[in-house]
mmCIF file of C-alpha atoms in Angstrom:
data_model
loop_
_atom_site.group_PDB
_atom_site.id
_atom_site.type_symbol
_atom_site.label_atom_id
_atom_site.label_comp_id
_atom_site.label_asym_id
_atom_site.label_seq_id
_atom_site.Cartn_x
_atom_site.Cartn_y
_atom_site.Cartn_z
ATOM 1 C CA UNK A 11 -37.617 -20.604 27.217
ATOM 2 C CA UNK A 12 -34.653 -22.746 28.191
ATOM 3 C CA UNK A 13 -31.327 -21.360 28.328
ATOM 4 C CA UNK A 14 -29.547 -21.518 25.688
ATOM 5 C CA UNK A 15 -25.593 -23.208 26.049
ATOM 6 C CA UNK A 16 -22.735 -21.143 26.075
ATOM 7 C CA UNK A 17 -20.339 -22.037 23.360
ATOM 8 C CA UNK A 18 -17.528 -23.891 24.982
ATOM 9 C CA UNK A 19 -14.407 -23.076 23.928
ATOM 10 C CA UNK A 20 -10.805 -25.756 24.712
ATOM 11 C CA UNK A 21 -8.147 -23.272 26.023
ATOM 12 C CA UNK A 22 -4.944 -23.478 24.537
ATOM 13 C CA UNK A 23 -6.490 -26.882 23.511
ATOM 14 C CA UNK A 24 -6.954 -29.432 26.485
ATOM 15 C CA UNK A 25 -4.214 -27.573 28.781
ATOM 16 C CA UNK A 26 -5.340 -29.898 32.095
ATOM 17 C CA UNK A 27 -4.210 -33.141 29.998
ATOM 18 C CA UNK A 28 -1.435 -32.411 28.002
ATOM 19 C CA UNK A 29 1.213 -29.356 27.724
ATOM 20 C CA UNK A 30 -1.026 -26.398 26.219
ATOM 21 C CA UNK A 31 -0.740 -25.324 22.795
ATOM 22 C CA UNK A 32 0.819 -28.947 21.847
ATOM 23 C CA UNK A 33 -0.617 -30.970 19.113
ATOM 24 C CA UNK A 34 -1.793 -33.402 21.269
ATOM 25 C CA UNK A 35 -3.435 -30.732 23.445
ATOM 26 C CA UNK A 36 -5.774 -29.203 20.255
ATOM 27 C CA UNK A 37 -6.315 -32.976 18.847
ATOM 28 C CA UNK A 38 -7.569 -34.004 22.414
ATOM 29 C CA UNK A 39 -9.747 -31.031 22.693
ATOM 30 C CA UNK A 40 -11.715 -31.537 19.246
ATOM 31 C CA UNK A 41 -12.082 -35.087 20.133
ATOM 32 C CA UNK A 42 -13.860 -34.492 23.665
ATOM 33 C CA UNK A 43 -16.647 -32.170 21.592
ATOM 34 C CA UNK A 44 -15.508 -28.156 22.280
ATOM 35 C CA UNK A 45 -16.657 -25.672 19.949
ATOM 36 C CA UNK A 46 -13.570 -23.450 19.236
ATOM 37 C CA UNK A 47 -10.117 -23.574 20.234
ATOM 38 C CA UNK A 48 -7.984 -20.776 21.850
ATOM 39 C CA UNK A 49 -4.389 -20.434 20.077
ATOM 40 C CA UNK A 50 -1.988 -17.210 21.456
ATOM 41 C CA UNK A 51 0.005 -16.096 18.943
ATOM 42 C CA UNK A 52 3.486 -14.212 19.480
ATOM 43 C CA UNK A 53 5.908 -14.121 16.549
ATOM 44 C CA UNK A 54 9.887 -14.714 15.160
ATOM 45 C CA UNK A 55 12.464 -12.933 14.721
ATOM 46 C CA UNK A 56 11.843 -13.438 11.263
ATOM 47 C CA UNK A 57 8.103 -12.649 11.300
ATOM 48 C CA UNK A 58 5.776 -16.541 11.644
ATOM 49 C CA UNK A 59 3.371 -16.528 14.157
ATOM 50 C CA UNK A 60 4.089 -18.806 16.730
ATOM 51 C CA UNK A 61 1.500 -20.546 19.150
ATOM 52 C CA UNK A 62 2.556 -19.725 22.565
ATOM 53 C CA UNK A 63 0.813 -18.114 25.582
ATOM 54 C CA UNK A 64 3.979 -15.717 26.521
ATOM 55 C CA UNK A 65 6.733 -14.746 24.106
ATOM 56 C CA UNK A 66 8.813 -15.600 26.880
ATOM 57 C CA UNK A 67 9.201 -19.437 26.964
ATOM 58 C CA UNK A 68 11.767 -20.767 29.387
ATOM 59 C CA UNK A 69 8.079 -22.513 31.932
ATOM 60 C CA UNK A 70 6.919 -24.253 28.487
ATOM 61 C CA UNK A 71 9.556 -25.133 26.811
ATOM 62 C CA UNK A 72 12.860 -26.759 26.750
ATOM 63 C CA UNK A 73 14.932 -24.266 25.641
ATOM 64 C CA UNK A 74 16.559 -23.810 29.149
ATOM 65 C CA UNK A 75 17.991 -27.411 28.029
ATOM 66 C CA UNK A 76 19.558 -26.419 24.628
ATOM 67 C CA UNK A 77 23.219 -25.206 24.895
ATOM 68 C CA UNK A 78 23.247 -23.816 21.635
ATOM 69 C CA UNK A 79 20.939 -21.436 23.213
ATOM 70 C CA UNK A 80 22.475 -20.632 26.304
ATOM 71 C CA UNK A 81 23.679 -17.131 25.246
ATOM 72 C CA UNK A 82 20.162 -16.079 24.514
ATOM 73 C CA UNK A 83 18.660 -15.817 27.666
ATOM 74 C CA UNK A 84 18.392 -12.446 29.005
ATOM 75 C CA UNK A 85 16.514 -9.937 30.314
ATOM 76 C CA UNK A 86 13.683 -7.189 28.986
ATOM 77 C CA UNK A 87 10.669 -5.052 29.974
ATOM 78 C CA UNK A 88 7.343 -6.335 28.534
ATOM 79 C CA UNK A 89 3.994 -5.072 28.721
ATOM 80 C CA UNK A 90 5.526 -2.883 31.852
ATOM 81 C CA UNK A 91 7.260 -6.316 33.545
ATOM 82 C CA UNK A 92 10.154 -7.285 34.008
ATOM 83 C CA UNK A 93 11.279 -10.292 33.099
ATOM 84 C CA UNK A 94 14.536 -12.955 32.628
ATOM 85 C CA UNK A 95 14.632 -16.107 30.065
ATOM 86 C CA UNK A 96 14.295 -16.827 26.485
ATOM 87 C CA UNK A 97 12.215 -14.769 24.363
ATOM 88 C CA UNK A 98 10.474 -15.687 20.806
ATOM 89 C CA UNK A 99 11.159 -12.522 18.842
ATOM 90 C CA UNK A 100 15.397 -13.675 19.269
ATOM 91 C CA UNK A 101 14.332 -16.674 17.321
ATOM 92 C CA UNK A 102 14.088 -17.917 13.779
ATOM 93 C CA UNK A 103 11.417 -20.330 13.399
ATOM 94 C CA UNK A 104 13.399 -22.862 12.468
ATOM 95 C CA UNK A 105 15.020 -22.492 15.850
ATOM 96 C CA UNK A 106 12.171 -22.571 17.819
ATOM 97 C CA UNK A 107 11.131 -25.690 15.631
ATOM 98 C CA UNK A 108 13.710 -27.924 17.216
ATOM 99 C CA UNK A 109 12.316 -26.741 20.390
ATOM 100 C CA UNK A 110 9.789 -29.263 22.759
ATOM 101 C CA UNK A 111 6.738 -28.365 24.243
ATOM 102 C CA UNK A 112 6.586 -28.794 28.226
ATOM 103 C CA UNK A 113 4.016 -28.276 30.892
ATOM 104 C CA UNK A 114 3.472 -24.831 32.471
ATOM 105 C CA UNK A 115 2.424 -26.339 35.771
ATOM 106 C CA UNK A 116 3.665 -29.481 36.185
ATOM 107 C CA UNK A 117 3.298 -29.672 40.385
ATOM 108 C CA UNK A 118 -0.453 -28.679 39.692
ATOM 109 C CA UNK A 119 -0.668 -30.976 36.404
ATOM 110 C CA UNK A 120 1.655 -34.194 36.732
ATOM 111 C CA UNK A 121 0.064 -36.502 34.479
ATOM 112 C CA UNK A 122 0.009 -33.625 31.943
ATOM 113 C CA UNK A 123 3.725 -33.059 32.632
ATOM 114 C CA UNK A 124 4.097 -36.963 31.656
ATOM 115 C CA UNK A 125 4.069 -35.434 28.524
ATOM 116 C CA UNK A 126 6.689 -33.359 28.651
ATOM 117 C CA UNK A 127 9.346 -32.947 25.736
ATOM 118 C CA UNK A 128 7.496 -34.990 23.370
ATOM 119 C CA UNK A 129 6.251 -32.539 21.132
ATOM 120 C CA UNK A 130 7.562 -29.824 19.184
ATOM 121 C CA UNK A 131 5.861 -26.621 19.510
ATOM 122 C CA UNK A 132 3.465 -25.034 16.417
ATOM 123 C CA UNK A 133 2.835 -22.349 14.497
ATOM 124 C CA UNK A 134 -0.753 -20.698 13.845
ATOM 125 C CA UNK A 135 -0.776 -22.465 10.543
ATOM 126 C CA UNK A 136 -0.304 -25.777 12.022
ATOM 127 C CA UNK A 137 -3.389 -25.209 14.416
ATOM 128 C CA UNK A 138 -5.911 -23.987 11.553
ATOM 129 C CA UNK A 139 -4.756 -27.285 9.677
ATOM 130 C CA UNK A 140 -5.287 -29.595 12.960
ATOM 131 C CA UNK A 141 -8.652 -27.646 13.221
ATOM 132 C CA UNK A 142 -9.890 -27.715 10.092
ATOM 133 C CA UNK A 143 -8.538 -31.926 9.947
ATOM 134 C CA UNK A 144 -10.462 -31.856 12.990
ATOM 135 C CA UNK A 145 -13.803 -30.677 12.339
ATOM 136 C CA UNK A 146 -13.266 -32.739 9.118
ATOM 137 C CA UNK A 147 -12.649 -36.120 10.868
ATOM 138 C CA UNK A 148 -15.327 -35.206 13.372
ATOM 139 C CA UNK A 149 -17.887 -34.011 11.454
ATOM 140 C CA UNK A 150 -18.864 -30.948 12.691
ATOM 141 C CA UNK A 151 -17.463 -27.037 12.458
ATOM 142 C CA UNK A 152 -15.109 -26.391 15.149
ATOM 143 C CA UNK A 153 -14.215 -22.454 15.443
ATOM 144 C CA UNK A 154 -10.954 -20.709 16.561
ATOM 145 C CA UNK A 155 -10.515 -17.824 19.291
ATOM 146 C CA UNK A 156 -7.497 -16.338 17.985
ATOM 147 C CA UNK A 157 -5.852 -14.592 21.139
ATOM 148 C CA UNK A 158 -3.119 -11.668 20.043
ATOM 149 C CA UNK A 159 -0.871 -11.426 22.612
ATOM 150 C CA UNK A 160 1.619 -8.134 23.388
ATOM 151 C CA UNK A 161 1.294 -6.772 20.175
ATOM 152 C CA UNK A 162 1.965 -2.878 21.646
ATOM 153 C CA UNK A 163 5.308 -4.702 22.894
ATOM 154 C CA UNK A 164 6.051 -6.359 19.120
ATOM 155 C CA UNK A 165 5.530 -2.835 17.263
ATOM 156 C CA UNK A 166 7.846 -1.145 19.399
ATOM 157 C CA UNK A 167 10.377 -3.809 18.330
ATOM 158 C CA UNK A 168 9.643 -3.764 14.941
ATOM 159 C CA UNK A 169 7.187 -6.646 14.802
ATOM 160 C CA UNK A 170 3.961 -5.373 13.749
ATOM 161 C CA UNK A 171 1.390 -8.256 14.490
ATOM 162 C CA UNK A 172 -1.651 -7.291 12.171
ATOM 163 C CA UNK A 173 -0.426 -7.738 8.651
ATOM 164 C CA UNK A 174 1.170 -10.953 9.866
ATOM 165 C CA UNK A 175 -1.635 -12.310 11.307
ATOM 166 C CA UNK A 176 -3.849 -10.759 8.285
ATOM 167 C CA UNK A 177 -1.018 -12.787 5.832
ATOM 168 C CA UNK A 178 -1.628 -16.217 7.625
ATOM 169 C CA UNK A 179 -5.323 -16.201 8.026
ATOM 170 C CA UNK A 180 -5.293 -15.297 4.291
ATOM 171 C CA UNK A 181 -3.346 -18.147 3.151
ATOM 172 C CA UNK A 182 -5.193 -20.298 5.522
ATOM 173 C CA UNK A 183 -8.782 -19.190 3.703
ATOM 174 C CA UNK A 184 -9.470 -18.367 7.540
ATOM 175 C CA UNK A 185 -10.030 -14.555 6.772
ATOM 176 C CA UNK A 186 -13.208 -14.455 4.636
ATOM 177 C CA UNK A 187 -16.269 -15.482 7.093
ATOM 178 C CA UNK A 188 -16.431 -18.689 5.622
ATOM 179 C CA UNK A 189 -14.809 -20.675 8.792
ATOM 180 C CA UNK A 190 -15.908 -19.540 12.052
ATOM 181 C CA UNK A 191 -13.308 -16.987 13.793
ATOM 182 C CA UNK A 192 -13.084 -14.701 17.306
ATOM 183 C CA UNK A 193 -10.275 -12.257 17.360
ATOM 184 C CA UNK A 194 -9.307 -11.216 21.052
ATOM 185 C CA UNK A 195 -7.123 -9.196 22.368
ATOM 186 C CA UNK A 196 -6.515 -7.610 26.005
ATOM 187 C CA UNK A 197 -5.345 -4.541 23.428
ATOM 188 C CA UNK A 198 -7.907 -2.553 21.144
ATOM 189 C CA UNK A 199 -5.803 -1.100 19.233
ATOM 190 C CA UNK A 200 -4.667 -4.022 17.267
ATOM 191 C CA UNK A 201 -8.039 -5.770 17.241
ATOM 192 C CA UNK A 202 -8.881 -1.645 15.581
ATOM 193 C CA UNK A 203 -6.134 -3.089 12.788
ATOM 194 C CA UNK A 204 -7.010 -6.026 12.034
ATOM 195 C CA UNK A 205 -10.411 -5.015 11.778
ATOM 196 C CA UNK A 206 -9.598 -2.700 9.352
ATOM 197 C CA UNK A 207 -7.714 -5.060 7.247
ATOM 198 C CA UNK A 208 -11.016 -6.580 6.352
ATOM 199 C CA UNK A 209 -10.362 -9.906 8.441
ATOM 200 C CA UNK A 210 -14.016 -11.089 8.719
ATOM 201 C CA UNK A 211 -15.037 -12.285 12.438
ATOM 202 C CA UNK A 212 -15.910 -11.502 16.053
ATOM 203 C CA UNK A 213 -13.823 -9.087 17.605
ATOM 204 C CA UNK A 214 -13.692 -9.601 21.403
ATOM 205 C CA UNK A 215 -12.163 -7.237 23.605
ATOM 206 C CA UNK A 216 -10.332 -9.244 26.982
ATOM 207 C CA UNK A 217 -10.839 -7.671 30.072
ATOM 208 C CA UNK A 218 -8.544 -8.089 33.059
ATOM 209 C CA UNK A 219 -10.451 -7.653 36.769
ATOM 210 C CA UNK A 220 -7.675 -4.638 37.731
ATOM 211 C CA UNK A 221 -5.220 -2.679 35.852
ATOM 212 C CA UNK A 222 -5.432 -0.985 32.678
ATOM 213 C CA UNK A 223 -4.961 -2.229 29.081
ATOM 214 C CA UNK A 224 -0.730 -1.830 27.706
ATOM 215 C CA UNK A 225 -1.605 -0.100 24.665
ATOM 216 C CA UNK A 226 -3.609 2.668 25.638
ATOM 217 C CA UNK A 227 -1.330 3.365 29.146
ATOM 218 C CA UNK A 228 1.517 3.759 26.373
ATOM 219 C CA UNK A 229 -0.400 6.011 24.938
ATOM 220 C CA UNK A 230 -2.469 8.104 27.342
ATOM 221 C CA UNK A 231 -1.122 6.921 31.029
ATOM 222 C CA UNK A 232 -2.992 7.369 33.955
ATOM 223 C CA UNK A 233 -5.661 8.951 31.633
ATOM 224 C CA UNK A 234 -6.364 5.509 30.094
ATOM 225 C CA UNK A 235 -9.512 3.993 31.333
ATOM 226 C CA UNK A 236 -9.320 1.328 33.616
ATOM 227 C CA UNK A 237 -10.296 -2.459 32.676
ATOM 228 C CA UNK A 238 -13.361 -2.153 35.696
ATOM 229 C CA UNK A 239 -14.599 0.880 33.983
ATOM 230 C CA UNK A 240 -14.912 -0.429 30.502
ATOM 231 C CA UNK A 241 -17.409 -2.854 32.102
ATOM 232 C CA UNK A 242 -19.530 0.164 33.446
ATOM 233 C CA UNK A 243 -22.377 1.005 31.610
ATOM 234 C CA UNK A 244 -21.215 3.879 30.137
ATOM 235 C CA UNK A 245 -17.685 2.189 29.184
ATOM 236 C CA UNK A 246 -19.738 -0.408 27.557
ATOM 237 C CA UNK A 247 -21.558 2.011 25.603
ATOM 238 C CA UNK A 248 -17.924 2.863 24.002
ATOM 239 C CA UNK A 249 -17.520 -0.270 23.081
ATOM 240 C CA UNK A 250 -20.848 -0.401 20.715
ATOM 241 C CA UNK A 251 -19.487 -0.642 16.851
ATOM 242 C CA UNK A 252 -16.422 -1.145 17.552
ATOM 243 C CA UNK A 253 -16.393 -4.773 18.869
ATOM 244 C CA UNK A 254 -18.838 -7.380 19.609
ATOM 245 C CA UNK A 255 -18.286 -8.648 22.770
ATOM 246 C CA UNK A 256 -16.390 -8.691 26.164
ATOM 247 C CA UNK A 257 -14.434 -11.428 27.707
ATOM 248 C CA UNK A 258 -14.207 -11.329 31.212
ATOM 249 C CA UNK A 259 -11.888 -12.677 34.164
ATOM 250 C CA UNK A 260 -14.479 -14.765 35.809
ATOM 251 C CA UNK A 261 -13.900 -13.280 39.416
ATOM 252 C CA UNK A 262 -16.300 -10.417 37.685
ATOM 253 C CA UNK A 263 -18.557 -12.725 37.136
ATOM 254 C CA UNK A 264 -18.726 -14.323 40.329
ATOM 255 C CA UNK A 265 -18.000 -10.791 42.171
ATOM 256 C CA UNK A 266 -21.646 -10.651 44.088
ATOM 257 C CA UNK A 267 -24.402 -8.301 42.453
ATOM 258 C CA UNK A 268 -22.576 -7.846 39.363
ATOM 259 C CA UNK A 269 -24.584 -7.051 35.867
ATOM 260 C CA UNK A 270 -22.041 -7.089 33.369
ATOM 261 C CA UNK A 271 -23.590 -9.643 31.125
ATOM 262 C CA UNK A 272 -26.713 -7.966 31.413
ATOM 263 C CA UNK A 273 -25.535 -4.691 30.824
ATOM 264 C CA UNK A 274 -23.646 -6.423 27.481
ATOM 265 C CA UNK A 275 -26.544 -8.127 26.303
ATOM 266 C CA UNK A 276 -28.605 -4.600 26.543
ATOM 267 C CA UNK A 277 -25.814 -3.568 24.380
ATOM 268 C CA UNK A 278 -25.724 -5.984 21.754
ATOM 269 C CA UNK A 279 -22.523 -7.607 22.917
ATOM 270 C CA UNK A 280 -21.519 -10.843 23.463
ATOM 271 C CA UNK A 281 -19.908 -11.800 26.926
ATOM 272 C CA UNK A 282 -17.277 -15.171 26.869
ATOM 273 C CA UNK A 283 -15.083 -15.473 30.543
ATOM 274 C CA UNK A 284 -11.563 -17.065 31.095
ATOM 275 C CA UNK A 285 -11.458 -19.299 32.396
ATOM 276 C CA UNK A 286 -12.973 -22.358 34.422
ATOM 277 C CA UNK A 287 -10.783 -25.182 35.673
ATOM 278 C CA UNK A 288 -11.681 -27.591 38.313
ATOM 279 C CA UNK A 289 -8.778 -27.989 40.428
ATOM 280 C CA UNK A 290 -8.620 -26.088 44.027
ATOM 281 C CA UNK A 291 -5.480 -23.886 42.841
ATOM 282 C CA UNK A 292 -7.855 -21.783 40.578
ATOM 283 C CA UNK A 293 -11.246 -22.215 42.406
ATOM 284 C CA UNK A 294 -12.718 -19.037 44.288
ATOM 285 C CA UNK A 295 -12.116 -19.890 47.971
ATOM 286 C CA UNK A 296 -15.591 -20.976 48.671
ATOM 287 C CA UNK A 297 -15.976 -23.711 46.273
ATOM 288 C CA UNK A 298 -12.683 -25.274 47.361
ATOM 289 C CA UNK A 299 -12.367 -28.160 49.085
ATOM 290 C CA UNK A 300 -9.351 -30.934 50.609
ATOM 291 C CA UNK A 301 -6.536 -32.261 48.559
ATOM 292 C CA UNK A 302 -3.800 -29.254 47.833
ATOM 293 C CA UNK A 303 -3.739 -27.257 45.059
ATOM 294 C CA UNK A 304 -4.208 -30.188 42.257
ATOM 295 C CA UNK A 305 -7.129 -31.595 43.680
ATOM 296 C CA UNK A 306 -10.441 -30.602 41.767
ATOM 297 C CA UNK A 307 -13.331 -29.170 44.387
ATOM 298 C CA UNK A 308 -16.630 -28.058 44.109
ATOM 299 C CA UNK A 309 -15.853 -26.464 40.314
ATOM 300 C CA UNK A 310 -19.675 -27.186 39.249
ATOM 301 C CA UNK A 311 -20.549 -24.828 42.130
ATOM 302 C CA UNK A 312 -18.354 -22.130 40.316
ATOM 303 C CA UNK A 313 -19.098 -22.979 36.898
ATOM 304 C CA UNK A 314 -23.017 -22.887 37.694
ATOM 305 C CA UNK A 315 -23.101 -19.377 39.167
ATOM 306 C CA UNK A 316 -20.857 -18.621 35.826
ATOM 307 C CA UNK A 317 -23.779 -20.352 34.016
ATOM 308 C CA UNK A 318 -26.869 -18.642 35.225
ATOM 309 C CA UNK A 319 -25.208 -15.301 34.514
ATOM 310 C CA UNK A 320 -26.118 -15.965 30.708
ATOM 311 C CA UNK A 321 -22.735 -15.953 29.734
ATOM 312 C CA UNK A 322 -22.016 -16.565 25.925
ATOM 313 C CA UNK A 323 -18.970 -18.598 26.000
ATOM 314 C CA UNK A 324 -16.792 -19.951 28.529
ATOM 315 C CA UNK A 325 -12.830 -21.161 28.450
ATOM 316 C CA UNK A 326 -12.366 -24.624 29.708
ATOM 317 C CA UNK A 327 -8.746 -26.572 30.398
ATOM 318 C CA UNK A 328 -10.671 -29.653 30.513
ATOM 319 C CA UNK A 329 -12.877 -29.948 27.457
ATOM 320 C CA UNK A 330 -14.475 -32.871 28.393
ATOM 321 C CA UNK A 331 -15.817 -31.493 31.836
ATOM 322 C CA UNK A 332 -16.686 -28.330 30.096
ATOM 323 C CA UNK A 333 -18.621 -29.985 27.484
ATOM 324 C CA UNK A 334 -20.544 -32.005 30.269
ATOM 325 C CA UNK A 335 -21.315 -28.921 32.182
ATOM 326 C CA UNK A 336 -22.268 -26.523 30.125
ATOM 327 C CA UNK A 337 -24.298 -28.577 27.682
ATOM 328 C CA UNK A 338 -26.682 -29.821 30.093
#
């Protein structure tokens, strides 16, 4: 029986062509054939969901440049980490609206970075409207992988994620099964809530390849289990009911000997990995080759010892490539 594609999914939108999480990013994505799209949401001070992969936005934004601004930079702890700039949650959306979208890596990604200041940056209901335009104007159903980002970090401030994500997917008509949605999170506990809310879709639980999820080392410590153990067989077994799949860093997947999508797939779960871009800077050292960092190597090396794992779904920066691989 012949192997059946993984889904393919555009990260952030087409993040190796044009500033992630712009519009141009998503539209360019759809148009090259992906699947699904991957927005992050983090919110406002005054509680809309935002698209952006950190709430802290000084590397993809121009905020740095706004002197109105100036005295909000500072300094604050999140997710254990320290760290200095501007941060969403000090921000009404109408702010942040007169905010531009720039790239994250521009000395990896210069054409990309061509781009910069161009566009402003979007909410969550902005991408479900370019997504649902999109599979409109292309004629077939394109998904969304809704990523919740630090959302352990935004209840301790006061900015509980879960009803405001429930609120937009509601007024969206994006919360009732009938337009294909993935909830992740690298946190349980608030995929646990929305879950509960009755939000109808996949519930994917992001696993890092060291460390230990925020939410439950807030809660439990050194107790909590690791990320590697909740790929175990027995931490997998845990995860049975509760979600229905895993999303791995691929260096698990390419780790030698590994079974984790078998052990999944004995489970019932689903198993999607972040994420596969072709230039040198992000290969695994053996599938690199000359150039520097911005030069693409051997990535269909990579990406085919990703591919006969069985994997479900795989995160792609450029669609395009993805599409080509994968689909074969």
């Amino acid at each position: 029986m012949p192997r059946k594609s993984p889904l393919v999914i555009g990260h952030r939108g087409a993040p190796g062509y044009r500033p992630e999480h712009s519009r141009s990013s998503y539209e360019l994505a759809l148009a090259m054939g992906i699947d699904a799209v991957e927005p992050d949401v983090v919110a406002t001070k005054d509680g809309v969901l935002v698209v952006r992969h950190e709430n802290e936005i000084s590397g993809t934004t121009d905020v740095a440049q706004h002197p109105e601004f100036a005295d909000r930079k500072t300094t604050k702890r999140v997710d254990g980490e320290v760290l200095t700039g501007w941060f969403t949650e000090d921000f009404t959306w109408a702010e942040l609206s007169t905010l531009r979208s720039r790239e994250r890596l521009p000395e990896v990604r210069v054409s990309s970075a061509s781009f910069d200041d161009a566009q402003a940056i979007l909410r969550l209901t902005d991408v479900l409207d370019i997504v649902r335009e999109g599979s409109r104007e292309h004629g077939r159903e394109i998904g969304v992988v809704l990523e919740v980002k630090h959302a352990t970090y935004f209840a301790s401030i006061g900015l509980e994620l879960a009803p405001l994500i429930e609120r937009e997917l509601k007024d969206a008509g994006w919360a009732d099964g009938e337009l294909p949605l993935i909830i992740e999170s690298f946190e349980s506990t608030v995929l646990g809530q929305l879950r509960a809310r009755g939000i109808v879709a996949s519930y994917v639980y992001l696993i890092e390849a060291a460390g230990r999820p925020y939410d439950l080392f807030v809660a439990e410590g050194k107790r909590a289990l690791t990320y590697r153990a909740t790929v175990t067989p027995e931490g997998l077994d845990a995860l049975v009911g509760r979600f229905d799949g895993i999303s791995v860093d691929k260096k698990m997947l390419l780790a030698r000997g590994n079974s984790i999508v078998a052990d999944a797939h004995a489970r019932g779960l689903k198993v999607f990995t972040w994420t596969c871009r072709p230039e040198n800077a992000f290969l695994a050292a053996e599938f690199r080759g000359s150039g520097g960092r911005s030069a693409f190597g051997d990535y269909e090396a990579e990406w085919g010892v990703i591919a006969r794992t069985g994997v479900d779904g795989v995160f792609v920066d450029h669609p395009d490539l993805g599409v080509d691989f994968f689909r074969r």
